[in-house]
Amino acid sequence: MSQSLRTPVLFFVVALLFILEGSTSFWVFSGSWNSSLAILNMALISAIMALGVNLQWGYAGLFNVGIMGFVALGGLATVLISMPVTHGAWSQGGIGIVFGLLVGAATVIAAVLLHTRMAAGRSRTLAVLGTLIVGFFVYRYIFDAGVAGVEAINPAQTGFLGGLNPGGPDNYKAHGYMTVLAWPVGGLLAAGAAWVVGKTALGLRSDYLAIATLGISEIVIAVIKNEDWLSRGVKNVIGLPRPVPYEIDLQQSADFVARADSLGLDTTTASTLAVKLSYSALFTVVLVALIILAQLSLNSPWGRMMRAIRDNEVAAQAMGKDVTKRHLQIFVLGSALCGLAGAMMTTLDGQFIPGTYQPLRFTFLIWVMVIVGGSGNNFGSVLGAFLIWYLWVQVEPLGQWLMAVITSSMADGSALKDHLINSAAYMRLFSMGIVLLLVLRFSPRGLIPEK
Amino acid sequence: MSGNPYQDDRGNKDASIVNPKGSGTLVSATGTGHEMHTQEAFLIGDSMTGGYGKSGPDILHDCTIAVDKGEIAVIVGPNGAGKSTGMKAVFGMLNLRQGSVRLGGEDITDLSPQARVRKGMGFVPQTHNIFTSMTVEENLEMGGFIREDDIQDTIEQVYELFPILRDKRNQPAGELSGGQRQQVAVGRALMTKPTVLMLDEPTAGVSPIVMDELFDRIIEVARTGISILMVEQNARQALEIADKGYVLVQGSNAHTGSGKDLLADPEVRQSFLGG
Amino acid sequence: MDFLNALVALSNFVLIPAIAYGSQLALGALGVTLIYGILRFSNFAHGDTMAFGAMVTILFTWWFQSMGISIHPLPTALLALPFGIVVTAMLLILTDRTVYRFYRRVKAKPIVFVMASMGVMFIMNGVVRFIIGPGDQRFADGERFIIRARDFKNATGLNEGLAFKTSQGITIVTAIIVVAVLFWFLNRTRTGKSMRAFSDNEDLALLSGINPERVVMITWIIVAALITIAGTLYGLDKTFKPFTYFQLLLPIFASAIVGGLGNPLGAIAGGFVIAFSEVTITYAWKKVAVYLLPESLEPSGLVQLMSTDYKFAVSFVILIVVLLIKPTGLFKGQSV
């Protein structure tokens, strides 16, 4: 099949899967549009993450295994932007925290300056070490006091700084647009982290990006889990505002009820569908815009240069291209996309739960999407994201169905039967591995290969 | 982008996940299906035509290279003449479209390089020809890996041939000088007790004094009855010790004769030996 | 006396745990470094394979326990260990046959192996959870302590007790034995040398008649042994939970890289560097400080540099610092 035909056909097949999920309750399909749209919304977000990874891997051959960290930073941005400020948090410690962090940053900068300015020798080592140690204790002294102050404020409800929502604690949900503002901020936050990682890891004699990203993502998660003043840590932030209406408001609107009636839907179903559809619309706009941008960039002089570097780094270097700088650029860009997607995901969830960030789900699954879809091809990554996310969700009922078939001849109540049925959930990981290995082996360029 | 999708790494050289160092590039050639038999010799690459890869352009054109027992044969020629390629073809690292390779009368055209080693061919590549992280003695041991019998005697013989290696036996080979590394490389190839020793530019990058010494050693090896097939940049010195010389030009035999004859041939002198 | 007390507290809370943890990391990192050196890629499935090895050992341990077989005072897991190794080795060879061998045949780039190892990681992850579940599993039995804190206090008259767990003792002894055997194998035996030769220069190894498939198979067997031992020891010392093993990937990779990827000696050194930095930086030093400092200077806080939740951050920062100073790791690795 020629590629120009292959792409639409594959997209059609995937679309069909979503339609089946919504329209029929045959086999593993639920027959619920609600479920179909839920899968679709997360698939749209996953597609953005896959685009970001494809930017890094497909265009530049950079292997990022810290996607989870950037996604979580995006989620953090949503909290920091869309939640209302905690009353009194800034006066009771927030300032101290910021000042403490500044002291910490100043210490590091001073140490680096000392290291570069002073002549190598024992006195330099002592000076650098001294600065670091003194700086660290000063930082901890100021910072810890600030943290204690902030976390003491009504820890059961807040205990964190809160965000920038102008509505205040009582009315912040009216300012749902703030979450949308948080999306680009999430991208920026991730980009900033990526810049630091890339600057360090790509600057080394041979690059160590994979381990660096693996490390930074664990650190990001650790920070988010432990710094309660920032986002309540494992106490989670719930009740984030929404950019779309609430179901309950829709159900109370006479206008909406009338329209649902005319479509022959009961109000509850109609309201959940409407909310999900609004999200889908928002996400689709972002995804389509990003695909267009990615395609334009791919065919721009910049994109050609990136591919030239990828295909022959030595020649590109000889032509005067600053390879490290270009790599850093694309790494930051790709990570920003992951951050953006992370912010969108937290918006969709309406809550920020650090414990849910798992590398298998947020790093390696995205890799499966990119590899299966077709590295180097934007449409491939998007298709991969839709397909893999769909499978990720649907493998669970599929696993249960399979286990039911396997165990149907076993005696009820046998230990093995129970074990098999209870373990069906882990089929999901297993099958993702199988899909990845099959595609990697038999179609190593992915479903929609790079041209 | 290469045709093999598994070999597309997108320029990734992330040292924390991939280790290209020392990875293999050796590809065994496929047989020709077009046998040639124009002359007899102990080792002969007979009328070889072929190039790299399945569809690469031909680099060799009807090229014949042969060496008899205890002889030294030298392949010389200008840059890009296909000297090393000719040797690799004899060793089974090139896809031949035509021609045969015979060792001691046996057709070995379809054998992989490893199998040719077992048949008694020793090969010293031009670069990456020693195990740099292993000691000199370990290099020799690895050279004799396929042997079932005691290799200690052969190690002794190598040390007698290259006395300096005995002193450095416990040093990592990567720490030796260029000339000493070449000695290790030749020693390693001798460990299988080959009947033919093939050397790809053994004197590349070593000083003239070391070169003379290496050539002396190579003559010594030949005296023990081992045939030597050698590619050389230093044409004049090489032809001086050669029993037989092959001048290749653009993958074809341009001149063939004894080393002395070629040195005396005005045309060869004019074009390849700088007058 | 105070000094002795401080020393005991230090050994109890820092030295012994760090040595035990370091040994576990070193064994794990040795596996990573062997695969990196010989198969030339970083194996993302390492942590999950470790979980698999430990799981098989646990299953055998339970079986032995149910039959009443024991080697008291040692934990039954030690008896089950060889069986765990054999099963894990069979699994790894099966994985190699079904997954990796194909890529060697087509001369795939190492990065393709890395991606394949991600697939293997998913599968192993699923298999382990499918068989034993995602939760904590206890399988330690036998004598819990070599030295009990109270006995130590009574015997020495010090305020500080020193507790030396059996699992820690076993970890240290086993690690020493395993490392000694591995180095003897790599440096003294023909097969071991052929593995080093293959890692050094694949083509030349081939020309010397070394069979790559055999080298690869032996590597997987050794890796299976290392990883099963490391996983079982970690489980005995702390607890068995599949996700913890997955997370060990970072400190294990960090150890191997800090030491110099592809260099076995480096893997061991790296393991201890990472373990000691993690433990010292996340330890609350107050206990030691109260003995050493005069009363007036006694710290009010815990004197903990960082909370234990940041232990991954520590491995990572150490890694970056080492790489900035010495890009090839402490010992010269292959990743120049």
Tab-separated table of N, CA and C in Angstrom, chain B residues 118-217:
chain	number	residue	atom	x	y	z
B	118	ARG	N	39.833	-21.091	10.178
B	118	ARG	CA	39.982	-22.495	10.562
B	118	ARG	C	40.685	-23.316	9.486
B	119	LYS	N	40.573	-22.855	8.238
B	119	LYS	CA	41.240	-23.575	7.146
B	119	LYS	C	42.726	-23.240	7.087
B	120	GLY	N	43.162	-22.290	7.915
B	120	GLY	CA	44.599	-22.000	7.930
B	120	GLY	C	44.983	-20.642	7.391
B	121	MET	N	44.025	-19.726	7.310
B	121	MET	CA	44.374	-18.377	6.874
B	121	MET	C	44.446	-17.469	8.099
B	122	GLY	N	45.529	-16.694	8.151
B	122	GLY	CA	45.632	-15.705	9.222
B	122	GLY	C	45.485	-14.330	8.610
B	123	PHE	N	44.750	-13.442	9.302
B	123	PHE	CA	44.503	-12.125	8.718
B	123	PHE	C	44.801	-11.052	9.749
B	124	VAL	N	45.591	-10.062	9.358
B	124	VAL	CA	45.869	-8.925	10.230
B	124	VAL	C	45.254	-7.680	9.597
B	125	PRO	N	44.117	-7.214	10.148
B	125	PRO	CA	43.486	-6.024	9.572
B	125	PRO	C	44.394	-4.802	9.718
B	126	GLN	N	44.064	-3.778	8.961
B	126	GLN	CA	44.907	-2.583	9.004
B	126	GLN	C	44.759	-1.848	10.336
B	127	THR	N	43.511	-1.709	10.789
B	127	THR	CA	43.279	-1.026	12.072
B	127	THR	C	42.498	-1.966	12.977
B	128	HIS	N	42.380	-1.580	14.224
B	128	HIS	CA	41.660	-2.385	15.210
B	128	HIS	C	42.092	-3.837	15.143
B	129	ASN	N	43.398	-4.039	15.106
B	129	ASN	CA	43.877	-5.408	14.906
B	129	ASN	C	44.394	-6.064	16.183
B	130	ILE	N	44.220	-5.378	17.320
B	130	ILE	CA	44.563	-6.019	18.595
B	130	ILE	C	43.422	-5.788	19.593
B	131	PHE	N	43.449	-6.579	20.682
B	131	PHE	CA	42.504	-6.340	21.782
B	131	PHE	C	43.176	-5.355	22.738
B	132	THR	N	42.821	-4.089	22.626
B	132	THR	CA	43.591	-3.057	23.333
B	132	THR	C	43.508	-3.191	24.849
B	133	SER	N	42.379	-3.682	25.368
B	133	SER	CA	42.228	-3.716	26.821
B	133	SER	C	42.839	-4.971	27.431
B	134	MET	N	43.345	-5.857	26.599
B	134	MET	CA	43.890	-7.107	27.131
B	134	MET	C	45.415	-7.084	27.048
B	135	THR	N	46.037	-7.891	27.890
B	135	THR	CA	47.494	-7.898	27.887
B	135	THR	C	48.005	-8.569	26.623
B	136	VAL	N	49.296	-8.367	26.378
B	136	VAL	CA	49.917	-8.952	25.187
B	136	VAL	C	49.710	-10.471	25.180
B	137	GLU	N	49.958	-11.064	26.335
B	137	GLU	CA	49.832	-12.524	26.384
B	137	GLU	C	48.385	-12.965	26.143
B	138	GLU	N	47.455	-12.210	26.703
B	138	GLU	CA	46.040	-12.565	26.477
B	138	GLU	C	45.677	-12.420	25.003
B	139	ASN	N	46.255	-11.408	24.344
B	139	ASN	CA	46.031	-11.259	22.911
B	139	ASN	C	46.469	-12.523	22.173
B	140	LEU	N	47.628	-13.001	22.563
B	140	LEU	CA	48.133	-14.205	21.892
B	140	LEU	C	47.237	-15.406	22.210
B	141	GLU	N	46.832	-15.501	23.471
B	141	GLU	CA	45.937	-16.612	23.845
B	141	GLU	C	44.661	-16.581	23.011
B	142	MET	N	44.109	-15.374	22.855
B	142	MET	CA	42.873	-15.262	22.078
B	142	MET	C	43.130	-15.622	20.623
B	143	GLY	N	44.323	-15.266	20.142
B	143	GLY	CA	44.676	-15.641	18.768
B	143	GLY	C	44.607	-17.137	18.576
B	144	GLY	N	44.990	-17.882	19.633
B	144	GLY	CA	44.980	-19.340	19.520
B	144	GLY	C	43.716	-19.957	20.050
B	145	PHE	N	42.641	-19.182	20.108
B	145	PHE	CA	41.411	-19.650	20.744
B	145	PHE	C	40.867	-20.928	20.132
B	146	ILE	N	40.983	-21.053	18.794
B	146	ILE	CA	40.349	-22.214	18.158
B	146	ILE	C	41.168	-23.482	18.340
B	147	ARG	N	42.375	-23.321	18.838
B	147	ARG	CA	43.210	-24.526	18.935
B	147	ARG	C	42.880	-25.331	20.178
B	148	GLU	N	42.844	-26.640	19.984
B	148	GLU	CA	42.524	-27.520	21.101
B	148	GLU	C	43.796	-27.922	21.845
B	149	ASP	N	44.941	-27.918	21.120
B	149	ASP	CA	46.187	-28.393	21.714
B	149	ASP	C	46.842	-27.299	22.559
B	150	ASP	N	48.023	-27.613	23.084
B	150	ASP	CA	48.729	-26.659	23.931
B	150	ASP	C	49.287	-25.524	23.072
B	151	ILE	N	48.969	-24.303	23.453
B	151	ILE	CA	49.415	-23.184	22.626
B	151	ILE	C	50.675	-22.542	23.191
B	152	GLN	N	51.163	-23.076	24.314
B	152	GLN	CA	52.294	-22.435	24.979
B	152	GLN	C	53.530	-22.371	24.065
B	153	ASP	N	53.747	-23.452	23.294
B	153	ASP	CA	54.904	-23.468	22.391
B	153	ASP	C	54.802	-22.353	21.362
B	154	THR	N	53.621	-22.179	20.809
B	154	THR	CA	53.447	-21.155	19.785
B	154	THR	C	53.671	-19.768	20.386
B	155	ILE	N	53.187	-19.558	21.614
B	155	ILE	CA	53.426	-18.280	22.271
B	155	ILE	C	54.928	-18.048	22.395
B	156	GLU	N	55.637	-19.116	22.775
B	156	GLU	CA	57.106	-19.030	22.879
B	156	GLU	C	57.702	-18.612	21.533
B	157	GLN	N	57.218	-19.253	20.465
B	157	GLN	CA	57.749	-18.925	19.132
B	157	GLN	C	57.511	-17.468	18.789
B	158	VAL	N	56.329	-16.967	19.118
B	158	VAL	CA	56.027	-15.557	18.835
B	158	VAL	C	56.988	-14.668	19.628
B	159	TYR	N	57.227	-15.047	20.881
B	159	TYR	CA	58.132	-14.240	21.695
B	159	TYR	C	59.548	-14.278	21.123
B	160	GLU	N	59.937	-15.436	20.534
B	160	GLU	CA	61.261	-15.493	19.936
B	160	GLU	C	61.336	-14.602	18.710
B	161	LEU	N	60.238	-14.577	17.977
B	161	LEU	CA	60.186	-13.735	16.776
B	161	LEU	C	60.184	-12.260	17.170
B	162	PHE	N	59.397	-11.927	18.174
B	162	PHE	CA	59.282	-10.531	18.631
B	162	PHE	C	59.683	-10.453	20.110
B	163	PRO	N	60.983	-10.405	20.391
B	163	PRO	CA	61.428	-10.498	21.794
B	163	PRO	C	60.834	-9.408	22.692
B	164	ILE	N	60.581	-8.245	22.120
B	164	ILE	CA	60.074	-7.158	22.950
B	164	ILE	C	58.749	-7.531	23.603
B	165	LEU	N	57.963	-8.361	22.898
B	165	LEU	CA	56.645	-8.739	23.424
B	165	LEU	C	56.777	-9.561	24.692
B	166	ARG	N	57.884	-10.298	24.812
B	166	ARG	CA	58.062	-11.094	26.014
B	166	ARG	C	58.163	-10.170	27.236
B	167	ASP	N	58.888	-9.058	27.048
B	167	ASP	CA	59.039	-8.119	28.165
B	167	ASP	C	57.714	-7.448	28.513
B	168	LYS	N	56.901	-7.272	27.502
B	168	LYS	CA	55.650	-6.525	27.729
B	168	LYS	C	54.467	-7.458	27.893
B	169	ARG	N	54.714	-8.705	28.134
B	169	ARG	CA	53.641	-9.712	28.066
B	169	ARG	C	52.456	-9.376	28.970
B	170	ASN	N	52.726	-8.732	30.101
B	170	ASN	CA	51.614	-8.460	31.024
B	170	ASN	C	51.070	-7.038	30.925
B	171	GLN	N	51.507	-6.321	29.896
B	171	GLN	CA	50.984	-4.965	29.715
B	171	GLN	C	49.773	-4.988	28.798
B	172	PRO	N	48.805	-4.115	29.051
B	172	PRO	CA	47.696	-4.021	28.100
B	172	PRO	C	48.225	-3.614	26.728
B	173	ALA	N	47.783	-4.316	25.696
B	173	ALA	CA	48.324	-4.075	24.363
B	173	ALA	C	48.048	-2.650	23.900
B	174	GLY	N	46.985	-2.047	24.393
B	174	GLY	CA	46.644	-0.689	23.980
B	174	GLY	C	47.663	0.340	24.428
B	175	GLU	N	48.501	-0.031	25.396
B	175	GLU	CA	49.474	0.939	25.895
B	175	GLU	C	50.799	0.878	25.147
B	176	LEU	N	50.927	-0.042	24.178
B	176	LEU	CA	52.204	-0.201	23.475
B	176	LEU	C	52.337	0.835	22.361
B	177	SER	N	53.573	0.946	21.846
B	177	SER	CA	53.821	1.851	20.732
B	177	SER	C	53.273	1.250	19.444
B	178	GLY	N	53.210	2.079	18.406
B	178	GLY	CA	52.621	1.630	17.142
B	178	GLY	C	53.288	0.380	16.593
B	179	GLY	N	54.616	0.373	16.590
B	179	GLY	CA	55.341	-0.777	16.052
B	179	GLY	C	55.091	-2.026	16.872
B	180	GLN	N	55.078	-1.832	18.196
B	180	GLN	CA	54.849	-2.991	19.068
B	180	GLN	C	53.436	-3.534	18.895
B	181	ARG	N	52.482	-2.633	18.712
B	181	ARG	CA	51.107	-3.088	18.469
B	181	ARG	C	51.042	-3.956	17.218
B	182	GLN	N	51.753	-3.522	16.163
B	182	GLN	CA	51.741	-4.325	14.936
B	182	GLN	C	52.336	-5.699	15.196
B	183	GLN	N	53.367	-5.728	16.041
B	183	GLN	CA	53.958	-7.029	16.357
B	183	GLN	C	52.943	-7.912	17.085
B	184	VAL	N	52.208	-7.297	18.006
B	184	VAL	CA	51.165	-8.069	18.700
B	184	VAL	C	50.147	-8.577	17.683
B	185	ALA	N	49.782	-7.687	16.743
B	185	ALA	CA	48.763	-8.068	15.764
B	185	ALA	C	49.236	-9.248	14.916
B	186	VAL	N	50.490	-9.171	14.465
B	186	VAL	CA	51.014	-10.271	13.655
B	186	VAL	C	51.117	-11.529	14.517
B	187	GLY	N	51.613	-11.342	15.742
B	187	GLY	CA	51.741	-12.476	16.652
B	187	GLY	C	50.404	-13.152	16.891
B	188	ARG	N	49.370	-12.339	17.091
B	188	ARG	CA	48.037	-12.896	17.324
B	188	ARG	C	47.598	-13.764	16.144
B	189	ALA	N	47.856	-13.247	14.914
B	189	ALA	CA	47.430	-13.998	13.729
B	189	ALA	C	48.241	-15.284	13.571
B	190	LEU	N	49.485	-15.258	14.061
B	190	LEU	CA	50.323	-16.458	13.917
B	190	LEU	C	49.904	-17.573	14.875
B	191	MET	N	49.119	-17.205	15.882
B	191	MET	CA	48.778	-18.170	16.924
B	191	MET	C	47.971	-19.354	16.408
B	192	THR	N	47.279	-19.189	15.324
B	192	THR	CA	46.502	-20.314	14.789
B	192	THR	C	47.387	-21.252	13.975
B	193	LYS	N	48.680	-20.954	13.886
B	193	LYS	CA	49.612	-21.677	13.015
B	193	LYS	C	49.072	-21.701	11.590
B	194	PRO	N	48.899	-20.529	11.010
B	194	PRO	CA	48.287	-20.474	9.678
B	194	PRO	C	49.272	-20.942	8.615
B	195	THR	N	48.713	-21.319	7.468
B	195	THR	CA	49.578	-21.625	6.337
B	195	THR	C	49.760	-20.387	5.471
B	196	VAL	N	48.811	-19.461	5.570
B	196	VAL	CA	48.915	-18.196	4.846
B	196	VAL	C	48.699	-17.070	5.833
B	197	LEU	N	49.530	-16.041	5.749
B	197	LEU	CA	49.328	-14.881	6.605
B	197	LEU	C	49.047	-13.688	5.706
B	198	MET	N	47.913	-13.036	5.948
B	198	MET	CA	47.561	-11.882	5.124
B	198	MET	C	47.674	-10.616	5.972
B	199	LEU	N	48.420	-9.646	5.460
B	199	LEU	CA	48.664	-8.427	6.224
B	199	LEU	C	48.169	-7.221	5.439
B	200	ASP	N	47.292	-6.440	6.048
B	200	ASP	CA	46.766	-5.256	5.373
B	200	ASP	C	47.544	-4.039	5.869
B	201	GLU	N	48.456	-3.571	5.053
B	201	GLU	CA	49.307	-2.419	5.377
B	201	GLU	C	49.890	-2.492	6.781
B	202	PRO	N	50.737	-3.470	7.021
B	202	PRO	CA	51.268	-3.648	8.372
B	202	PRO	C	52.140	-2.481	8.822
B	203	THR	N	52.693	-1.698	7.884
B	203	THR	CA	53.616	-0.642	8.304
B	203	THR	C	52.968	0.732	8.303
B	204	ALA	N	51.629	0.762	8.169
B	204	ALA	CA	50.956	2.070	8.145
B	204	ALA	C	51.204	2.780	9.473
B	205	GLY	N	51.730	3.960	9.406
B	205	GLY	CA	51.872	4.781	10.595
B	205	GLY	C	53.026	4.433	11.508
B	206	VAL	N	53.979	3.611	11.060
B	206	VAL	CA	55.140	3.363	11.918
B	206	VAL	C	56.374	4.007	11.279
B	207	SER	N	57.378	4.233	12.087
B	207	SER	CA	58.577	4.927	11.606
B	207	SER	C	59.370	4.022	10.664
B	208	PRO	N	60.220	4.606	9.805
B	208	PRO	CA	60.972	3.806	8.830
B	208	PRO	C	61.820	2.721	9.478
B	209	ILE	N	62.421	3.018	10.622
B	209	ILE	CA	63.259	2.001	11.274
B	209	ILE	C	62.417	0.801	11.684
B	210	VAL	N	61.279	1.137	12.306
B	210	VAL	CA	60.379	0.068	12.735
B	210	VAL	C	59.883	-0.713	11.533
B	211	MET	N	59.656	0.018	10.427
B	211	MET	CA	59.171	-0.640	9.217
B	211	MET	C	60.183	-1.676	8.740
B	212	ASP	N	61.464	-1.273	8.676
B	212	ASP	CA	62.499	-2.210	8.235
B	212	ASP	C	62.504	-3.446	9.124
B	213	GLU	N	62.372	-3.209	10.434
B	213	GLU	CA	62.416	-4.340	11.344
B	213	GLU	C	61.229	-5.261	11.121
B	214	LEU	N	60.052	-4.640	10.906
B	214	LEU	CA	58.849	-5.444	10.668
B	214	LEU	C	59.031	-6.305	9.412
B	215	PHE	N	59.570	-5.679	8.368
B	215	PHE	CA	59.778	-6.440	7.126
B	215	PHE	C	60.731	-7.608	7.373
B	216	ASP	N	61.786	-7.351	8.172
B	216	ASP	CA	62.721	-8.435	8.490
B	216	ASP	C	61.987	-9.598	9.140
B	217	ARG	N	61.118	-9.255	10.053
B	217	ARG	CA	60.375	-10.304	10.765
B	217	ARG	C	59.455	-11.058	9.808
